[in-house]
């Protein structure tokens, strides 16, 4: 890795390498400079270096190098000069786009040239063989070799730039521009897979932006400018998704826009909302959600009428007609009847999501039919005057289908209206944000609605009808289609009918009898019979008893008055007794209250102490639970982010543990796998049926087309043969005339040809001689170069071999010297040990002599002297034996168990002990002997040292 003092030096070096054709080395040099820690401060030359760096990356198609360099440059100029990074990124994208366009134009030119050659001449045998072996056409090969690598690099460029700019608040506009250009790339070249990945990338960027809100330089979505940029990007994504017919991705884009609006709680501009509802209505129509399609059109009509002041009457009438027809296209029955519980739950979740997208916040506990229904929508259109703005044909159609009762003529009167409506539509004026409205798309749904209304009205009038009559009453459908429609209507309890093909009739029944109320018809019959019986035989009236009661009425009143007075007296006495008892009870209660208060205070103190302890325990448990909850939330966000149930858990306030989280994840995975298997099975079955049906229908058509083609080709072949014969005769006559005309200059042509051939032959011989001389000179020069190179290699190898041998000899000499020194050191150490052992023996003998001398001086008896002489003699014998065996004698112990040498020796050196003595003459020979031994040891050491030196 080269180190440069100045960035200009690296740029100069890179240009030199580029001039000699080493672009990879130049790119590596600039990459080392950009990624080095030495140049982390921004300066102007770095910008020019980055321009050259991205140019090399584009030329060599090194996407990884470009990403690393841009990330390092972003770190360098993030806080100093962000505009420089913006210019570099724009230059990078411009170069990538230009290269991709050049490759595409080159491939097209190559394809055209190949096509021209194919038209003028037949294919060569090698071309045919190559086409059979490769299995692809010329265009496919040219795309694979020229266009595809550059398109891949351009796609990688867009991804790299989006990744670099995703969390940069200062370059939000550049981020939005890059996303728009990537969308246009996917649209222009029909790259559906890349478009899905691009949408997922942008969706993840926004999710991470909301997840990590405390990051530095993070875009603030609460600002109007930032919000507008992100919304524009999502709306562009929605437009491209609908143009590419990626309806699933379009629905997810709509959910992204709705989530972004809910996130900032701010409604975008009316022009954007018009696009939002227009695309949403298109998505709902494709997904057969006709009710929500109609509600989206209602929202769109209200926005156009409120905010678009330049909208003319014709466009307003066309939009209102589309709203009314969309509402009429909704099926008149509820499809939820007869569905399973799982299907109802899935449908409820789906309806809840779609209602939120069009601005209806439904509560999950309410059903969709209570708020959003076909009847409520039609009544709203009538009450708000939308129907009055529609065309007359639409009004008549609404009246026929919703209000008139014409069981025999309904379809015949609807058919001309539908024919007129199918021709209405087209592009709107420039003042409208909706580009085009076509009413013909609602005709199939309206025909189905007309058939259903006719069946419903006929079932109320007739009980039996022939199949031929019913088919004539519905002119735009065959009876097989009518039968399919009726099956669906009967399934959803809209009409009650049966088809008897053996008799050729249709049987209509009562919808009420065949409904769920069938189980109550006996009870209703009994009640009606009781009412009829009461009307026929009314009950007899009873006679009045007032005349019997009047004579004794006065006595009864007097007795009742006396009874009431006595009762009043008793009540007063009872009140006094009750008041006395209450006073007594109050005194007792007061004494009890005081006692209870004292007990309560003691219990309160105890309760407070227990409560403090419980709070402490609860706080500890709560901290543990919060920690587990945080870990569960982190695991939920990191591992299974993007799942619907995970989003519901994150948005809700429900606490969830790790174990429950793992159970939910496993349950969700199992449910998704089962749903996917069911969908795949159903889709496979549907595809099998469709493919079989298509093949059965197409087989006779293909055979007929083939026979017709044979006849046409035979006629054409005969005609071409006749024309070719006539043209051949004409050409032959013309050629004969031309030959006769040119035969007179044949001699001059031969003379001229010989002259030109001779001149060219001479020129060829001269140039061949020159070429042979030049080749011989080049061969001689190369031979000399190889000889010089061979000599250099031989010299280098010889020198290396010589140096290696010298190193080996030096290492062997050093090893021998080290071994010799170790051996001499071991011998010297052994001699020193032997001399030291002899010195110790002499010291012990001297100590023994000194002890005997002290005992003689103390005047011991001859017996006392003779006793220790025995151990002395034994000691001498032991020492002689030890010297003969080469081992040191064992230490002697006295009667107290202490060693003789430890008790008598005061220090390690013998000279110190004799210096502290009394200076007797008997010790001088011993001191001299010790000196001689010491001097002998020193001389021997000095002689060895000399030999060592």
Short mmCIF file of N, CA and C in Angstrom, two decimals, residues 723-741:
data_model
loop_
_atom_site.label_atom_id
_atom_site.label_comp_id
_atom_site.label_asym_id
_atom_site.label_seq_id
_atom_site.Cartn_x
_atom_site.Cartn_y
_atom_site.Cartn_z
N UNK A 723 -44.51 -16.74 -61.60
CA UNK A 723 -43.84 -15.45 -61.67
C UNK A 723 -42.34 -15.63 -61.82
N UNK A 724 -41.76 -16.62 -61.16
CA UNK A 724 -40.32 -16.86 -61.25
C UNK A 724 -39.93 -17.31 -62.66
N UNK A 725 -40.76 -18.12 -63.32
CA UNK A 725 -40.46 -18.57 -64.70
C UNK A 725 -40.45 -17.39 -65.66
N UNK A 726 -41.44 -16.51 -65.53
CA UNK A 726 -41.50 -15.34 -66.42
C UNK A 726 -40.30 -14.44 -66.20
N UNK A 727 -39.98 -14.18 -64.93
CA UNK A 727 -38.84 -13.30 -64.64
C UNK A 727 -37.52 -13.93 -65.11
N UNK A 728 -37.38 -15.26 -65.00
CA UNK A 728 -36.15 -15.92 -65.45
C UNK A 728 -35.96 -15.76 -66.97
N UNK A 729 -37.03 -15.93 -67.74
CA UNK A 729 -36.93 -15.75 -69.19
C UNK A 729 -36.52 -14.33 -69.55
N UNK A 730 -37.12 -13.36 -68.87
CA UNK A 730 -36.79 -11.97 -69.15
C UNK A 730 -35.33 -11.68 -68.81
N UNK A 731 -34.87 -12.16 -67.64
CA UNK A 731 -33.48 -11.94 -67.24
C UNK A 731 -32.52 -12.60 -68.25
N UNK A 732 -32.86 -13.81 -68.73
CA UNK A 732 -31.99 -14.52 -69.68
C UNK A 732 -31.84 -13.73 -70.98
N UNK A 733 -32.92 -13.20 -71.51
CA UNK A 733 -32.85 -12.40 -72.74
C UNK A 733 -32.01 -11.14 -72.53
N UNK A 734 -32.20 -10.49 -71.37
CA UNK A 734 -31.40 -9.29 -71.08
C UNK A 734 -29.93 -9.61 -70.94
N UNK A 735 -29.62 -10.74 -70.31
CA UNK A 735 -28.21 -11.13 -70.15
C UNK A 735 -27.54 -11.43 -71.51
N UNK A 736 -28.29 -12.04 -72.42
CA UNK A 736 -27.71 -12.31 -73.75
C UNK A 736 -27.38 -11.01 -74.49
N UNK A 737 -28.29 -10.06 -74.38
CA UNK A 737 -28.03 -8.77 -75.02
C UNK A 737 -26.81 -8.10 -74.42
N UNK A 738 -26.71 -8.17 -73.08
CA UNK A 738 -25.56 -7.53 -72.40
C UNK A 738 -24.26 -8.23 -72.76
N UNK A 739 -24.28 -9.54 -72.92
CA UNK A 739 -23.07 -10.29 -73.29
C UNK A 739 -22.60 -9.90 -74.70
N UNK A 740 -23.53 -9.79 -75.64
CA UNK A 740 -23.16 -9.39 -77.00
C UNK A 740 -22.58 -7.97 -77.02
N UNK A 741 -23.12 -7.11 -76.17
CA UNK A 741 -22.64 -5.73 -76.15
C UNK A 741 -21.25 -5.62 -75.56
#
